[in-house]
Short mmCIF file of C-alpha atoms in Angstrom, two decimals:
data_model
loop_
_atom_site.label_atom_id
_atom_site.label_comp_id
_atom_site.label_asym_id
_atom_site.label_seq_id
_atom_site.Cartn_x
_atom_site.Cartn_y
_atom_site.Cartn_z
CA MET A 1 0.28 -0.37 0.12
CA LYS A 2 3.23 2.10 1.39
CA TYR A 3 3.80 2.53 -3.19
CA VAL A 4 -0.32 3.23 -3.73
CA PRO A 5 0.89 7.44 -3.93
CA ARG A 6 4.15 7.12 -5.76
CA VAL A 7 1.34 5.01 -8.51
CA ALA A 8 -1.17 6.98 -8.84
CA LEU A 9 1.14 10.04 -9.21
CA PHE A 10 3.11 8.37 -11.91
CA LEU A 11 -0.08 7.64 -13.90
CA ALA A 12 -1.54 11.65 -13.19
CA ILE A 13 0.78 13.63 -14.36
CA PRO A 14 0.78 11.00 -17.59
CA ALA A 15 -3.42 11.76 -17.40
CA LEU A 16 -2.83 15.72 -16.86
CA LEU A 17 -0.87 16.03 -20.28
CA PHE A 18 -2.81 13.92 -22.51
CA VAL A 19 -6.77 14.49 -21.58
CA VAL A 20 -5.94 17.75 -22.14
CA PRO A 21 -4.58 17.59 -25.38
CA TRP A 22 -6.88 14.61 -26.35
CA TRP A 23 -10.16 17.79 -25.39
CA THR A 24 -8.51 19.86 -27.85
CA LEU A 25 -6.86 18.20 -30.72
CA VAL A 26 -10.42 15.08 -31.38
CA GLY A 27 -12.86 15.41 -27.75
CA ALA A 28 -14.50 19.00 -28.35
CA PRO A 29 -13.48 20.22 -32.87
CA THR A 30 -15.27 16.05 -32.81
CA GLU A 31 -18.20 16.84 -31.06
CA GLY A 32 -17.73 13.20 -29.08
CA THR A 33 -18.73 11.50 -32.39
CA GLY A 34 -17.55 10.25 -35.86
CA PRO A 35 -14.77 8.16 -37.41
CA LEU A 36 -12.21 10.78 -35.60
CA PHE A 37 -12.90 10.37 -32.82
CA TRP A 38 -12.91 7.13 -32.30
CA LEU A 39 -9.25 6.71 -34.08
CA GLY A 40 -8.05 10.01 -32.21
CA SER A 41 -9.06 8.74 -29.12
CA ALA A 42 -7.88 5.19 -29.21
CA ILE A 43 -3.70 7.28 -30.13
CA PHE A 44 -4.61 9.51 -27.38
CA LEU A 45 -4.78 6.46 -25.33
CA LEU A 46 -2.05 4.26 -26.83
CA ALA A 47 0.31 6.37 -25.73
CA PHE A 48 -1.07 7.25 -22.36
CA ALA A 49 -0.82 3.55 -21.53
CA CYS A 50 3.05 3.86 -23.21
CA LEU A 51 4.80 7.51 -21.77
CA PRO A 52 4.97 5.72 -17.99
CA ALA A 53 5.23 1.86 -19.68
CA ALA A 54 7.44 3.20 -21.10
CA MET A 55 9.19 6.04 -18.35
CA PHE A 56 9.89 2.91 -16.13
CA LEU A 57 11.51 0.49 -18.02
CA GLY A 58 14.05 3.49 -19.80
CA HIS A 59 14.86 5.09 -16.22
CA GLY A 60 13.92 2.21 -14.42
CA PRO A 61 15.95 -1.48 -13.23
CA ALA A 62 15.89 -2.70 -17.16
CA GLN A 63 17.27 0.74 -18.05
CA SER A 64 15.96 0.10 -21.09
CA ASP A 65 17.16 2.38 -23.57
CA ALA A 66 14.98 1.16 -26.80
CA ALA A 67 12.12 2.07 -24.17
CA SER A 68 13.85 5.43 -22.84
CA ILE A 69 13.68 6.71 -26.60
CA VAL A 70 10.44 6.18 -27.40
CA GLY A 71 9.27 6.91 -23.27
CA ASP A 72 11.08 10.81 -23.41
CA THR A 73 9.87 11.45 -26.66
CA LEU A 74 6.77 11.21 -26.11
CA LEU A 75 6.98 13.10 -23.27
CA GLY A 76 8.50 16.10 -24.31
CA VAL A 77 5.11 15.61 -27.77
CA ALA A 78 3.02 15.82 -24.63
CA TRP A 79 4.79 18.85 -22.65
CA VAL A 80 4.72 20.86 -26.51
CA ALA A 81 0.07 19.51 -27.41
CA PHE A 82 -0.09 19.89 -23.23
CA SER A 83 1.76 24.03 -23.02
CA TRP A 84 0.00 24.95 -26.01
CA SER A 85 -3.52 23.30 -26.19
CA VAL A 86 -4.02 24.81 -22.56
CA ILE A 87 -2.28 28.33 -24.86
CA GLY A 88 -4.65 27.47 -28.15
CA ASN A 89 -7.72 27.49 -25.50
CA VAL A 90 -7.52 30.57 -23.10
CA ALA A 91 -6.50 32.84 -26.95
CA GLY A 92 -10.22 30.49 -28.79
CA LEU A 93 -11.64 32.68 -25.85
CA VAL A 94 -11.67 35.17 -28.21
CA LEU A 95 -13.68 33.76 -30.94
CA PRO A 96 -17.41 33.66 -29.58
CA LEU A 97 -16.90 37.20 -29.94
CA ALA A 98 -15.61 37.42 -33.22
CA GLY A 99 -18.74 35.75 -33.95
CA VAL A 100 -17.34 31.97 -34.89
CA HIS A 101 -19.26 29.48 -31.68
CA ASP A 102 -18.51 25.59 -31.39
CA PRO A 103 -17.90 23.39 -33.18
CA ASP A 104 -16.56 26.21 -35.64
CA ARG A 105 -14.35 27.91 -32.35
CA SER A 106 -12.85 23.97 -31.36
CA ARG A 107 -12.27 22.93 -35.36
CA ILE A 108 -10.26 26.34 -35.47
CA VAL A 109 -8.25 26.39 -32.06
CA ALA A 110 -7.70 22.32 -32.94
CA VAL A 111 -5.46 22.97 -36.24
CA GLY A 112 -4.06 26.29 -34.65
CA VAL A 113 -2.97 24.23 -31.31
CA LEU A 114 -1.97 20.88 -34.40
CA ALA A 115 0.24 23.25 -36.68
CA VAL A 116 2.31 25.13 -34.13
CA ALA A 117 3.10 21.91 -31.11
CA THR A 118 3.78 19.93 -34.72
CA ALA A 119 5.88 23.17 -36.08
CA LEU A 120 7.69 23.45 -32.65
CA VAL A 121 8.26 19.99 -32.27
CA GLY A 122 10.14 19.72 -35.13
CA TRP A 123 12.59 22.73 -34.93
CA GLY A 124 12.81 22.08 -31.61
CA ILE A 125 14.41 18.58 -32.50
CA ALA A 126 16.79 19.73 -34.40
CA GLU A 127 17.32 22.49 -31.94
CA ALA A 128 18.87 19.87 -29.72
CA ARG A 129 20.69 18.51 -31.95
CA ARG A 130 23.21 20.92 -33.55
CA VAL A 131 25.90 21.37 -32.52
CA PRO A 132 25.83 24.26 -29.42
CA ARG A 133 25.92 27.96 -30.64
CA VAL A 134 28.92 29.84 -29.21
CA ARG A 135 27.88 32.40 -26.53
CA THR A 136 30.92 34.83 -25.49
CA VAL A 137 30.01 36.49 -22.01
CA ASP A 138 32.73 39.28 -20.11
CA VAL A 139 32.52 39.13 -16.38
CA THR A 140 34.74 41.37 -14.53
CA LEU A 141 36.20 39.90 -11.50
CA PRO A 142 37.29 42.42 -8.50
CA GLY A 143 41.44 41.25 -7.42
CA LEU A 144 41.93 39.03 -9.95
CA GLY A 145 45.23 39.59 -11.71
CA GLN A 146 46.08 40.99 -14.40
CA GLY A 147 48.03 37.95 -15.61
CA PHE A 148 43.82 36.19 -15.84
CA ASP A 149 42.89 39.29 -17.49
CA GLY A 150 41.35 37.75 -20.72
CA LEU A 151 41.60 34.25 -19.45
CA ARG A 152 39.16 32.15 -21.42
CA LEU A 153 37.05 30.76 -19.45
CA VAL A 154 35.40 27.99 -21.84
CA VAL A 155 32.13 26.70 -19.99
CA VAL A 156 30.50 23.26 -20.76
CA THR A 157 28.03 21.18 -18.64
CA ASP A 158 25.06 18.70 -19.32
CA THR A 159 25.12 17.01 -21.85
CA HIS A 160 23.96 14.14 -21.01
CA PHE A 161 25.29 11.26 -22.80
CA ALA A 162 22.79 8.81 -22.84
CA ALA A 163 20.23 6.21 -24.84
CA LEU A 164 20.68 8.43 -28.57
CA ASN A 165 24.39 8.52 -30.32
CA ARG A 166 26.39 11.42 -30.01
CA LEU A 167 29.46 10.46 -30.50
CA ARG A 168 29.70 12.43 -33.82
CA TRP A 169 27.38 15.34 -31.96
CA SER A 170 30.08 14.74 -29.00
CA GLU A 171 33.61 15.31 -31.25
CA LYS A 172 32.00 17.98 -33.24
CA VAL A 173 31.19 19.99 -29.71
CA VAL A 174 34.68 19.32 -29.33
CA ASP A 175 35.98 20.84 -32.40
CA VAL A 176 34.19 24.22 -31.45
CA VAL A 177 35.34 24.42 -27.93
CA ASN A 178 38.95 24.25 -29.77
CA ALA A 179 38.15 27.26 -31.94
CA GLN A 180 37.53 29.72 -29.17
CA ARG A 181 41.20 28.60 -27.87
CA PRO A 182 40.35 27.70 -24.21
CA ASP A 183 43.25 28.06 -21.32
CA ILE A 184 40.65 27.18 -19.04
CA ALA A 185 37.93 24.32 -19.57
CA CYS A 186 34.69 22.91 -17.15
CA HIS A 187 32.25 20.94 -17.19
CA ALA A 188 29.26 21.69 -14.65
CA GLY A 189 28.34 18.53 -14.38
CA ASP A 190 25.72 15.66 -16.00
CA LEU A 191 28.34 14.41 -17.76
CA ALA A 192 26.39 11.16 -19.02
CA ASP A 193 23.02 9.05 -17.95
CA GLY A 194 23.92 5.29 -18.32
CA SER A 195 27.30 3.76 -16.53
CA VAL A 196 30.14 3.78 -17.88
CA ALA A 197 30.43 1.20 -19.94
CA LYS A 198 27.82 1.65 -22.76
CA ARG A 199 28.53 5.70 -22.15
CA HIS A 200 31.76 5.62 -22.80
CA PRO A 201 32.62 6.16 -26.65
CA GLN A 202 30.20 8.96 -26.15
CA VAL A 203 32.64 10.58 -23.97
CA ASP A 204 35.83 9.51 -25.07
CA PRO A 205 36.06 12.59 -27.42
CA LEU A 206 35.73 15.66 -24.49
CA GLY A 207 40.34 14.03 -23.75
CA LYS A 208 41.06 16.18 -27.16
CA VAL A 209 40.24 19.43 -25.18
CA ASP A 210 43.78 21.11 -25.35
CA ALA A 211 43.49 23.64 -22.29
CA PRO A 212 46.81 23.60 -21.52
CA LEU A 213 45.63 25.91 -18.01
CA GLY A 214 43.30 22.90 -16.76
CA ARG A 215 40.33 20.39 -18.02
CA PHE A 216 38.02 21.54 -15.15
CA TYR A 217 35.14 18.54 -14.07
CA ILE A 218 32.43 18.16 -11.68
CA THR A 219 29.41 15.53 -10.37
CA GLY A 220 25.85 17.23 -11.20
CA ASN A 221 22.79 14.96 -9.64
CA HIS A 222 22.37 13.18 -12.50
CA GLU A 223 26.34 11.30 -11.82
CA TYR A 224 24.49 9.94 -8.44
CA PHE A 225 21.66 8.69 -10.25
CA GLY A 226 24.60 5.83 -11.58
CA ASP A 227 28.23 5.51 -11.19
CA ALA A 228 29.67 8.78 -9.82
CA GLN A 229 32.27 7.40 -8.82
CA GLY A 230 33.22 5.52 -11.66
CA TRP A 231 32.22 9.38 -14.46
CA ILE A 232 34.67 10.86 -11.53
CA ASP A 233 37.36 7.39 -12.13
CA HIS A 234 36.62 8.08 -16.22
CA MET A 235 37.14 11.79 -16.27
CA THR A 236 41.24 11.48 -14.72
CA SER A 237 42.19 8.70 -16.54
CA ILE A 238 40.64 11.18 -19.80
CA GLY A 239 42.93 13.72 -19.15
CA TRP A 240 40.42 16.03 -16.66
CA GLN A 241 41.11 16.51 -13.59
CA PRO A 242 37.71 16.03 -11.33
CA LEU A 243 36.82 18.93 -8.93
CA HIS A 244 35.23 16.82 -5.47
CA ASN A 245 35.34 18.63 -3.58
CA GLN A 246 38.50 20.40 -4.09
CA HIS A 247 40.39 23.29 -5.95
CA GLN A 248 43.36 24.37 -7.76
CA THR A 249 45.66 27.57 -7.34
CA VAL A 250 46.01 28.27 -10.94
CA THR A 251 49.79 30.98 -12.50
CA ARG A 252 49.78 33.35 -14.91
CA GLY A 253 51.85 36.39 -16.05
CA GLY A 254 52.51 35.43 -12.39
CA ASP A 255 49.42 35.90 -10.08
CA GLU A 256 46.83 33.57 -9.35
CA LEU A 257 43.05 32.46 -8.82
CA VAL A 258 41.24 29.19 -7.95
CA ILE A 259 39.60 27.31 -9.41
CA ALA A 260 37.68 25.17 -7.16
CA GLY A 261 34.63 22.16 -7.13
CA ILE A 262 31.85 20.65 -5.46
CA ASP A 263 29.26 18.18 -5.04
CA ASP A 264 25.58 18.06 -6.67
CA PRO A 265 23.67 18.17 -3.02
CA THR A 266 21.96 14.95 -4.49
CA GLY A 267 25.62 13.43 -3.37
CA VAL A 268 24.52 13.52 -0.50
CA THR A 269 23.38 9.71 -1.32
CA LEU A 270 26.91 7.99 -1.85
CA PRO A 271 29.41 8.02 1.84
CA GLY A 272 32.16 10.45 1.01
CA HIS A 273 30.36 12.80 -1.59
CA GLY A 274 27.75 16.08 -0.97
CA PRO A 275 28.38 18.77 -1.56
CA ASP A 276 31.18 20.26 1.15
CA LEU A 277 32.18 23.94 0.60
CA PRO A 278 34.96 24.15 3.57
CA THR A 279 36.33 21.48 2.05
CA ALA A 280 36.67 22.78 -1.15
CA LEU A 281 38.58 25.35 -0.14
CA ALA A 282 41.39 24.63 2.51
CA GLY A 283 44.31 26.19 2.12
CA ALA A 284 43.12 28.04 0.04
CA ASP A 285 44.70 31.56 -0.35
CA PRO A 286 41.69 33.52 0.56
CA ARG A 287 43.78 37.13 -0.99
CA LEU A 288 42.23 35.46 -4.02
CA PRO A 289 39.43 35.69 -6.27
CA VAL A 290 37.78 32.05 -6.77
CA VAL A 291 35.89 30.29 -10.17
CA LEU A 292 33.37 27.82 -8.70
CA LEU A 293 31.67 24.95 -10.70
CA ALA A 294 29.14 24.11 -9.02
CA HIS A 295 26.46 21.49 -10.29
CA GLN A 296 22.83 23.98 -9.02
CA PRO A 297 22.15 27.11 -9.45
CA LYS A 298 20.70 27.54 -5.50
CA GLN A 299 24.91 26.53 -4.18
CA ILE A 300 24.66 30.24 -4.83
CA THR A 301 23.50 31.13 -1.04
CA ALA A 302 26.11 28.97 0.72
CA SER A 303 29.51 30.32 -2.63
CA ALA A 304 28.29 34.16 -2.28
CA ALA A 305 29.02 33.44 2.04
CA ALA A 306 32.18 31.86 1.69
CA GLY A 307 33.18 35.24 -0.52
CA VAL A 308 32.64 33.27 -4.20
CA ALA A 309 33.98 35.61 -7.05
CA LEU A 310 32.30 34.25 -9.43
CA GLN A 311 29.98 30.91 -8.95
CA ILE A 312 29.49 28.84 -12.92
CA SER A 313 26.39 26.48 -13.13
CA GLY A 314 24.56 24.29 -15.34
CA HIS A 315 20.98 21.94 -13.77
CA THR A 316 18.14 24.45 -15.91
CA HIS A 317 18.80 23.44 -19.36
CA GLY A 318 16.70 26.97 -19.67
CA GLY A 319 14.15 25.32 -19.33
CA GLN A 320 14.74 23.24 -22.25
CA ILE A 321 10.86 22.97 -23.03
CA TRP A 322 8.66 26.42 -22.78
CA PRO A 323 7.28 26.89 -20.98
CA PHE A 324 8.64 24.77 -18.25
CA HIS A 325 11.62 27.70 -17.06
CA TYR A 326 8.01 28.83 -15.38
CA LEU A 327 9.02 25.03 -13.03
CA VAL A 328 12.21 25.65 -12.59
CA ARG A 329 11.76 29.14 -11.37
CA LEU A 330 10.68 27.27 -8.76
CA ASP A 331 13.70 25.62 -7.76
CA GLN A 332 16.70 27.47 -9.05
CA PRO A 333 16.87 31.42 -8.26
CA VAL A 334 18.09 31.45 -11.69
CA VAL A 335 17.41 29.74 -15.20
CA ALA A 336 20.30 31.99 -17.50
CA GLY A 337 22.41 34.22 -17.14
CA LEU A 338 24.45 35.78 -15.45
CA SER A 339 23.36 37.85 -11.72
CA ARG A 340 24.80 39.58 -8.85
CA HIS A 341 24.26 37.72 -5.53
CA GLY A 342 25.26 39.80 -2.50
CA ALA A 343 27.96 41.93 -2.64
CA ASN A 344 31.00 40.49 -3.98
CA THR A 345 28.85 36.87 -5.71
CA GLN A 346 28.34 36.75 -9.28
CA LEU A 347 26.79 34.20 -10.53
CA TYR A 348 26.69 32.08 -15.14
CA THR A 349 24.07 29.78 -14.70
CA SER A 350 24.50 27.60 -18.19
CA ARG A 351 22.06 26.27 -20.65
CA GLY A 352 23.70 22.74 -20.98
CA THR A 353 24.96 21.79 -23.86
CA GLY A 354 23.29 18.96 -24.34
CA PHE A 355 19.36 17.60 -23.34
CA TRP A 356 18.08 15.64 -20.79
CA GLY A 357 15.10 13.57 -21.83
CA PRO A 358 13.26 14.85 -24.92
CA GLN A 359 15.61 15.77 -27.24
CA LEU A 360 14.23 18.87 -27.73
CA ARG A 361 14.98 22.24 -27.15
CA VAL A 362 12.11 24.70 -27.59
CA PHE A 363 13.02 28.73 -27.16
CA ALA A 364 15.47 27.52 -24.90
CA PRO A 365 18.82 27.12 -26.86
CA SER A 366 21.66 25.62 -26.30
CA GLU A 367 25.56 26.85 -26.00
CA ILE A 368 28.47 26.92 -25.42
CA THR A 369 30.05 29.24 -23.57
CA VAL A 370 33.01 31.96 -22.76
CA LEU A 371 34.48 33.14 -19.60
CA VAL A 372 35.91 36.00 -20.80
CA LEU A 373 37.89 37.23 -16.93
CA ARG A 374 39.05 40.90 -16.47
CA SER A 375 39.91 42.34 -14.32
CA ALA A 376 38.63 45.58 -12.49
CA PRO A 377 40.06 48.57 -13.42
CA ALA A 378 42.80 49.90 -10.63
CA HIS A 379 40.90 52.85 -9.32
CA ALA A 380 43.26 57.05 -9.13
#
């Protein structure tokens, strides 16, 4: 009986996602009768049954790649159809003012929703699968030595290598990263979904990233859904330095900068893991600015209290499929971009380089980020 609420919730969410589009696209325009009503209802019923089953088989103990592709795709399409069905029905309320009444009103709404949803799904797939655009942002850090002025720190995050084989995409991402001439390269977590044995071929091209001052990696929450320690060990084996609640001081032009990293909060489920900022900064020169890798933006509270100059995060995907960013904002202080927290701390939140689950990005483009660090001008 203790599992009944979980199962009910597991089924209630797909039911909500499907019932609104079903009514918008099938029930209302057909007035609940005729061949199109029965055919459309059968398609929606089949999709409703397939979604939870495929998600369980794909992301549960079985870890079936084929099932995860089916489930993730259904989830993305259902979210787009649900969102635009709600928008379409609200917009359709004005049609009676123009003298358009049911069933014509419902049919106009259905055609509009179907056209928009279909176009957005097609565009969203193309956006998700493309090599991300490069986003360059200048970040001024007080206390940064002149030797680091103009340093190019390239960030990739949330690559989520998973069931869809994106080896070629991974190789192209590395080519773009190297074209930015990074001094430092960072991966801010959620590297892959699945075991090292299954996913390492997609990850291995990252070993060809060229960054003379260091390549640094932290765990995200998804590593802790699988084999976090295995991924830490594998990234070490291909030349990246995991920052498992630790830091490294880098030197250029006679000046020094602290690059630190902490675990994702999900890591508390694994002995010896979990975010520990005091340990990460132990022994660091307190006079030096700190650039901290922390997967989730909400970790900024501890960073600001510790006087971190810049936190680099991912996790949000910028919402990935509009309007999901409104839900993300309930959990995170920032969805994307550069923001200031407290007196001396800045946060850059990447929209992510890959995608999780549905191979869709709608109004939330992926990115490879170049953070150009600037020294604050000296006061006269």
